[in-house]
Amino acid sequence: MSIREILRMGDERLLRVAEPVPTSLFASEALRALIADLRDTMAAASGAGIAAPQIGVNLRVVIFGGTGPNPRYPDAPGIPFTVLCNPVLEPLSDARQAGWEGCLSVPGLRGEVPRFTHLRYGGQDADGAAFERTVEGFHARVVQHECDHLDGILYPRRIEDLTNFGFTDVLFPALVA
Ligand code: NI
């Protein structure tokens, strides 16, 4: 399909609460095309995930994983490619862990963000079939980051200690921005 422009922080479209995917859109060519564009755009930018609002589509759709070794997150474990529509997140404990995050809408920067370590999430796939997973660690972090986009939240708002926010090439010279 096509690589789309990724909106950057400051664009007010990133601050909207996205609309649920309507039943009529599941299994449609339009939703398949959106997901293909998200996948192409994520791959081109070496993202760990991407949310529809990041390409200006105000729907509750995120995709993540499936990229194999990722130059932006070389130490991250593999996550299966996942299409998640209308997600529901449920932390399984109060435990949170700080970890470094980046975002395709905040290029060149990384910040340390606390996220719930154990998470159950559910939603629908591209055909509207419901599914649910229990995950932890980096997988749980990615889901929380991507789903925040659906509520208009970019990760810098989650940083608790702003001394742990900076340019990727200064913080981690070996990493790709
Ligand atoms: Ni992001």
PDB file of C-alpha atoms and ligand atoms in Angstrom:
ATOM      1  CA  MET A   1       0.000   0.000   0.000  1.00  0.00           C
ATOM      2  CA  SER A   2       1.766   3.201   0.984  1.00  0.00           C
ATOM      3  CA  ILE A   3       3.997   4.904   3.465  1.00  0.00           C
ATOM      4  CA  ARG A   4       2.056   7.734   5.070  1.00  0.00           C
ATOM      5  CA  GLU A   5       3.241  10.944   6.688  1.00  0.00           C
ATOM      6  CA  ILE A   6       3.632  10.560  10.455  1.00  0.00           C
ATOM      7  CA  LEU A   7       2.217  13.480  12.417  1.00  0.00           C
ATOM      8  CA  ARG A   8       4.652  15.027  14.889  1.00  0.00           C
ATOM      9  CA  MET A   9       4.112  16.309  18.410  1.00  0.00           C
ATOM     10  CA  GLY A  10       2.495  19.729  18.263  1.00  0.00           C
ATOM     11  CA  ASP A  11      -0.076  18.636  15.703  1.00  0.00           C
ATOM     12  CA  GLU A  12      -3.403  18.893  17.471  1.00  0.00           C
ATOM     13  CA  ARG A  13      -4.699  15.792  15.692  1.00  0.00           C
ATOM     14  CA  LEU A  14      -2.453  13.780  18.025  1.00  0.00           C
ATOM     15  CA  LEU A  15      -4.398  15.126  21.010  1.00  0.00           C
ATOM     16  CA  ARG A  16      -7.826  13.824  20.014  1.00  0.00           C
ATOM     17  CA  VAL A  17      -9.646  10.941  21.629  1.00  0.00           C
ATOM     18  CA  ALA A  18     -10.064   8.506  18.738  1.00  0.00           C
ATOM     19  CA  GLU A  19     -13.397   7.023  17.717  1.00  0.00           C
ATOM     20  CA  PRO A  20     -14.231   3.322  18.143  1.00  0.00           C
ATOM     21  CA  VAL A  21     -13.981   1.217  15.006  1.00  0.00           C
ATOM     22  CA  PRO A  22     -17.606   0.684  13.952  1.00  0.00           C
ATOM     23  CA  THR A  23     -18.830  -2.853  13.324  1.00  0.00           C
ATOM     24  CA  SER A  24     -19.425  -1.988   9.683  1.00  0.00           C
ATOM     25  CA  LEU A  25     -15.723  -1.355   9.122  1.00  0.00           C
ATOM     26  CA  PHE A  26     -14.464  -4.772  10.225  1.00  0.00           C
ATOM     27  CA  ALA A  27     -13.388  -7.109   7.429  1.00  0.00           C
ATOM     28  CA  SER A  28     -13.712  -4.208   4.999  1.00  0.00           C
ATOM     29  CA  GLU A  29     -11.272  -3.230   2.290  1.00  0.00           C
ATOM     30  CA  ALA A  30     -11.003   0.206   3.908  1.00  0.00           C
ATOM     31  CA  LEU A  31      -9.800  -1.227   7.223  1.00  0.00           C
ATOM     32  CA  ARG A  32      -7.402  -3.605   5.450  1.00  0.00           C
ATOM     33  CA  ALA A  33      -5.965  -0.660   3.519  1.00  0.00           C
ATOM     34  CA  LEU A  34      -5.538   1.362   6.707  1.00  0.00           C
ATOM     35  CA  ILE A  35      -3.722  -1.522   8.397  1.00  0.00           C
ATOM     36  CA  ALA A  36      -1.494  -2.056   5.362  1.00  0.00           C
ATOM     37  CA  ASP A  37      -0.579   1.645   5.376  1.00  0.00           C
ATOM     38  CA  LEU A  38       0.141   1.521   9.118  1.00  0.00           C
ATOM     39  CA  ARG A  39       2.352  -1.534   8.616  1.00  0.00           C
ATOM     40  CA  ASP A  40       4.270   0.026   5.726  1.00  0.00           C
ATOM     41  CA  THR A  41       4.699   3.285   7.623  1.00  0.00           C
ATOM     42  CA  MET A  42       5.850   1.527  10.811  1.00  0.00           C
ATOM     43  CA  ALA A  43       8.324  -0.628   8.901  1.00  0.00           C
ATOM     44  CA  ALA A  44       9.761   2.314   6.975  1.00  0.00           C
ATOM     45  CA  ALA A  45      10.418   4.146  10.246  1.00  0.00           C
ATOM     46  CA  SER A  46      11.626   1.041  12.142  1.00  0.00           C
ATOM     47  CA  GLY A  47       8.866   1.543  14.703  1.00  0.00           C
ATOM     48  CA  ALA A  48       7.917  -0.955  17.397  1.00  0.00           C
ATOM     49  CA  GLY A  49       4.300   0.054  16.904  1.00  0.00           C
ATOM     50  CA  ILE A  50       2.073   2.745  15.477  1.00  0.00           C
ATOM     51  CA  ALA A  51      -1.414   4.056  16.116  1.00  0.00           C
ATOM     52  CA  ALA A  52      -3.891   5.228  13.485  1.00  0.00           C
ATOM     53  CA  PRO A  53      -4.025   8.801  14.876  1.00  0.00           C
ATOM     54  CA  GLN A  54      -0.316   9.113  14.085  1.00  0.00           C
ATOM     55  CA  ILE A  55      -1.196   9.084  10.389  1.00  0.00           C
ATOM     56  CA  GLY A  56      -4.186  11.343  10.945  1.00  0.00           C
ATOM     57  CA  VAL A  57      -6.858   8.625  11.109  1.00  0.00           C
ATOM     58  CA  ASN A  58      -9.019   9.172  14.169  1.00  0.00           C
ATOM     59  CA  LEU A  59      -9.880   5.528  14.855  1.00  0.00           C
ATOM     60  CA  ARG A  60      -9.062   3.203  17.738  1.00  0.00           C
ATOM     61  CA  VAL A  61      -6.620   1.042  15.781  1.00  0.00           C
ATOM     62  CA  VAL A  62      -3.033   0.243  16.743  1.00  0.00           C
ATOM     63  CA  ILE A  63      -0.540  -2.225  15.337  1.00  0.00           C
ATOM     64  CA  PHE A  64       2.729  -3.401  16.843  1.00  0.00           C
ATOM     65  CA  GLY A  65       5.349  -6.120  16.743  1.00  0.00           C
ATOM     66  CA  GLY A  66       6.337  -8.470  13.992  1.00  0.00           C
ATOM     67  CA  THR A  67       9.328  -6.469  12.921  1.00  0.00           C
ATOM     68  CA  GLY A  68      12.012  -8.923  14.031  1.00  0.00           C
ATOM     69  CA  PRO A  69      15.212  -7.350  15.323  1.00  0.00           C
ATOM     70  CA  ASN A  70      14.536  -3.622  15.566  1.00  0.00           C
ATOM     71  CA  PRO A  71      17.422  -1.179  15.168  1.00  0.00           C
ATOM     72  CA  ARG A  72      15.583   1.355  17.353  1.00  0.00           C
ATOM     73  CA  TYR A  73      15.111  -1.209  20.165  1.00  0.00           C
ATOM     74  CA  PRO A  74      17.907  -3.764  19.731  1.00  0.00           C
ATOM     75  CA  ASP A  75      17.492  -5.276  23.193  1.00  0.00           C
ATOM     76  CA  ALA A  76      13.729  -5.692  23.000  1.00  0.00           C
ATOM     77  CA  PRO A  77      12.234  -9.173  22.824  1.00  0.00           C
ATOM     78  CA  GLY A  78      10.172 -10.082  19.788  1.00  0.00           C
ATOM     79  CA  ILE A  79       6.455  -9.363  19.843  1.00  0.00           C
ATOM     80  CA  PRO A  80       4.129 -11.085  17.353  1.00  0.00           C
ATOM     81  CA  PHE A  81       2.605  -8.795  14.747  1.00  0.00           C
ATOM     82  CA  THR A  82      -0.696  -7.668  16.182  1.00  0.00           C
ATOM     83  CA  VAL A  83      -3.629  -5.632  14.916  1.00  0.00           C
ATOM     84  CA  LEU A  84      -5.591  -4.327  17.892  1.00  0.00           C
ATOM     85  CA  CYS A  85      -8.864  -2.461  17.410  1.00  0.00           C
ATOM     86  CA  ASN A  86     -11.035  -1.007  20.176  1.00  0.00           C
ATOM     87  CA  PRO A  87      -8.553  -2.069  22.851  1.00  0.00           C
ATOM     88  CA  VAL A  88      -9.347  -2.535  26.522  1.00  0.00           C
ATOM     89  CA  LEU A  89      -6.402  -2.574  28.936  1.00  0.00           C
ATOM     90  CA  GLU A  90      -6.433  -3.998  32.437  1.00  0.00           C
ATOM     91  CA  PRO A  91      -3.297  -3.803  34.620  1.00  0.00           C
ATOM     92  CA  LEU A  92      -2.980  -7.010  36.634  1.00  0.00           C
ATOM     93  CA  SER A  93      -1.181  -5.388  39.547  1.00  0.00           C
ATOM     94  CA  ASP A  94      -0.090  -1.953  40.707  1.00  0.00           C
ATOM     95  CA  ALA A  95       3.537  -2.783  39.860  1.00  0.00           C
ATOM     96  CA  ARG A  96       5.126  -0.352  37.445  1.00  0.00           C
ATOM     97  CA  GLN A  97       8.599  -0.210  35.972  1.00  0.00           C
ATOM     98  CA  ALA A  98      10.450   2.688  34.370  1.00  0.00           C
ATOM     99  CA  GLY A  99      11.805   2.125  30.892  1.00  0.00           C
ATOM    100  CA  TRP A 100      13.059   4.167  27.965  1.00  0.00           C
ATOM    101  CA  GLU A 101      10.601   4.948  25.185  1.00  0.00           C
ATOM    102  CA  GLY A 102      10.665   6.710  21.899  1.00  0.00           C
ATOM    103  CA  CYS A 103       7.859   7.600  19.531  1.00  0.00           C
ATOM    104  CA  LEU A 104       7.667   8.082  15.777  1.00  0.00           C
ATOM    105  CA  SER A 105       5.728  11.297  16.492  1.00  0.00           C
ATOM    106  CA  VAL A 106       8.533  12.578  18.743  1.00  0.00           C
ATOM    107  CA  PRO A 107      11.530  11.843  16.522  1.00  0.00           C
ATOM    108  CA  GLY A 108      15.054  11.880  17.886  1.00  0.00           C
ATOM    109  CA  LEU A 109      14.106  11.810  21.575  1.00  0.00           C
ATOM    110  CA  ARG A 110      13.824   9.221  24.314  1.00  0.00           C
ATOM    111  CA  GLY A 111      12.308   9.466  27.756  1.00  0.00           C
ATOM    112  CA  GLU A 112      11.987   7.190  30.739  1.00  0.00           C
ATOM    113  CA  VAL A 113       8.362   6.300  31.394  1.00  0.00           C
ATOM    114  CA  PRO A 114       6.795   4.156  34.127  1.00  0.00           C
ATOM    115  CA  ARG A 115       4.370   1.535  32.820  1.00  0.00           C
ATOM    116  CA  PHE A 116       2.424  -1.298  34.373  1.00  0.00           C
ATOM    117  CA  THR A 117       4.537  -4.429  34.203  1.00  0.00           C
ATOM    118  CA  HIS A 118       1.692  -6.967  33.986  1.00  0.00           C
ATOM    119  CA  LEU A 119      -1.218  -6.340  31.686  1.00  0.00           C
ATOM    120  CA  ARG A 120      -4.234  -8.066  30.241  1.00  0.00           C
ATOM    121  CA  TYR A 121      -5.458  -6.528  27.026  1.00  0.00           C
ATOM    122  CA  GLY A 122      -8.177  -7.351  24.630  1.00  0.00           C
ATOM    123  CA  GLY A 123      -9.877  -6.014  21.572  1.00  0.00           C
ATOM    124  CA  GLN A 124     -10.731  -7.026  18.038  1.00  0.00           C
ATOM    125  CA  ASP A 125      -8.639  -8.008  15.051  1.00  0.00           C
ATOM    126  CA  ALA A 126      -9.141  -6.696  11.524  1.00  0.00           C
ATOM    127  CA  ASP A 127     -12.090  -9.058  11.003  1.00  0.00           C
ATOM    128  CA  GLY A 128     -13.757  -8.023  14.238  1.00  0.00           C
ATOM    129  CA  ALA A 129     -12.874 -11.235  16.092  1.00  0.00           C
ATOM    130  CA  ALA A 130     -12.363 -10.646  19.798  1.00  0.00           C
ATOM    131  CA  PHE A 131      -9.123 -11.749  21.444  1.00  0.00           C
ATOM    132  CA  GLU A 132      -7.347 -11.302  24.742  1.00  0.00           C
ATOM    133  CA  ARG A 133      -3.752 -11.666  25.937  1.00  0.00           C
ATOM    134  CA  THR A 134      -1.884 -11.526  29.215  1.00  0.00           C
ATOM    135  CA  VAL A 135       1.574 -10.016  28.786  1.00  0.00           C
ATOM    136  CA  GLU A 136       4.399  -8.407  30.710  1.00  0.00           C
ATOM    137  CA  GLY A 137       7.519  -6.331  30.277  1.00  0.00           C
ATOM    138  CA  PHE A 138       8.276  -4.757  26.912  1.00  0.00           C
ATOM    139  CA  HIS A 139       5.152  -6.185  25.275  1.00  0.00           C
ATOM    140  CA  ALA A 140       3.016  -4.608  28.028  1.00  0.00           C
ATOM    141  CA  ARG A 141       4.928  -1.334  27.609  1.00  0.00           C
ATOM    142  CA  VAL A 142       4.364  -1.183  23.853  1.00  0.00           C
ATOM    143  CA  VAL A 143       0.626  -1.807  24.231  1.00  0.00           C
ATOM    144  CA  GLN A 144       0.291   0.932  26.846  1.00  0.00           C
ATOM    145  CA  HIS A 145       2.291   3.374  24.710  1.00  0.00           C
ATOM    146  CA  GLU A 146       0.304   2.695  21.537  1.00  0.00           C
ATOM    147  CA  CYS A 147      -3.073   2.752  23.252  1.00  0.00           C
ATOM    148  CA  ASP A 148      -2.209   6.074  24.890  1.00  0.00           C
ATOM    149  CA  HIS A 149      -2.174   7.513  21.352  1.00  0.00           C
ATOM    150  CA  LEU A 150      -5.885   6.638  21.097  1.00  0.00           C
ATOM    151  CA  ASP A 151      -6.578   8.910  24.043  1.00  0.00           C
ATOM    152  CA  GLY A 152      -4.432  11.756  22.740  1.00  0.00           C
ATOM    153  CA  ILE A 153      -1.520  11.095  25.094  1.00  0.00           C
ATOM    154  CA  LEU A 154       2.104  11.229  23.936  1.00  0.00           C
ATOM    155  CA  TYR A 155       4.722   9.624  26.185  1.00  0.00           C
ATOM    156  CA  PRO A 156       6.441  12.877  27.290  1.00  0.00           C
ATOM    157  CA  ARG A 157       3.330  13.549  29.389  1.00  0.00           C
ATOM    158  CA  ARG A 158       4.045  10.284  31.246  1.00  0.00           C
ATOM    159  CA  ILE A 159       7.655  11.114  32.144  1.00  0.00           C
ATOM    160  CA  GLU A 160       7.918  11.602  35.887  1.00  0.00           C
ATOM    161  CA  ASP A 161      11.543  12.800  36.041  1.00  0.00           C
ATOM    162  CA  LEU A 162      12.307  15.118  33.144  1.00  0.00           C
ATOM    163  CA  THR A 163      16.037  14.763  33.702  1.00  0.00           C
ATOM    164  CA  ASN A 164      15.475  11.382  32.020  1.00  0.00           C
ATOM    165  CA  PHE A 165      14.367  12.918  28.724  1.00  0.00           C
ATOM    166  CA  GLY A 166      16.743  13.783  25.937  1.00  0.00           C
ATOM    167  CA  PHE A 167      18.069  13.281  22.457  1.00  0.00           C
ATOM    168  CA  THR A 168      18.625   9.664  21.493  1.00  0.00           C
ATOM    169  CA  ASP A 169      22.036  10.246  19.942  1.00  0.00           C
ATOM    170  CA  VAL A 170      23.255  11.954  23.116  1.00  0.00           C
ATOM    171  CA  LEU A 171      21.714   9.469  25.560  1.00  0.00           C
ATOM    172  CA  PHE A 172      22.494   6.329  23.558  1.00  0.00           C
ATOM    173  CA  PRO A 173      25.162   7.046  20.929  1.00  0.00           C
ATOM    174  CA  ALA A 174      25.044   3.444  19.668  1.00  0.00           C
ATOM    175  CA  LEU A 175      21.318   3.540  18.882  1.00  0.00           C
ATOM    176  CA  VAL A 176      19.494   4.618  15.762  1.00  0.00           C
ATOM    177  CA  ALA A 177      17.261   7.635  16.443  1.00  0.00           C
TER     178      ALA A 177
HETATM  179 NI    NI B   1       4.221   6.615  19.866  1.00  0.00          NI
END
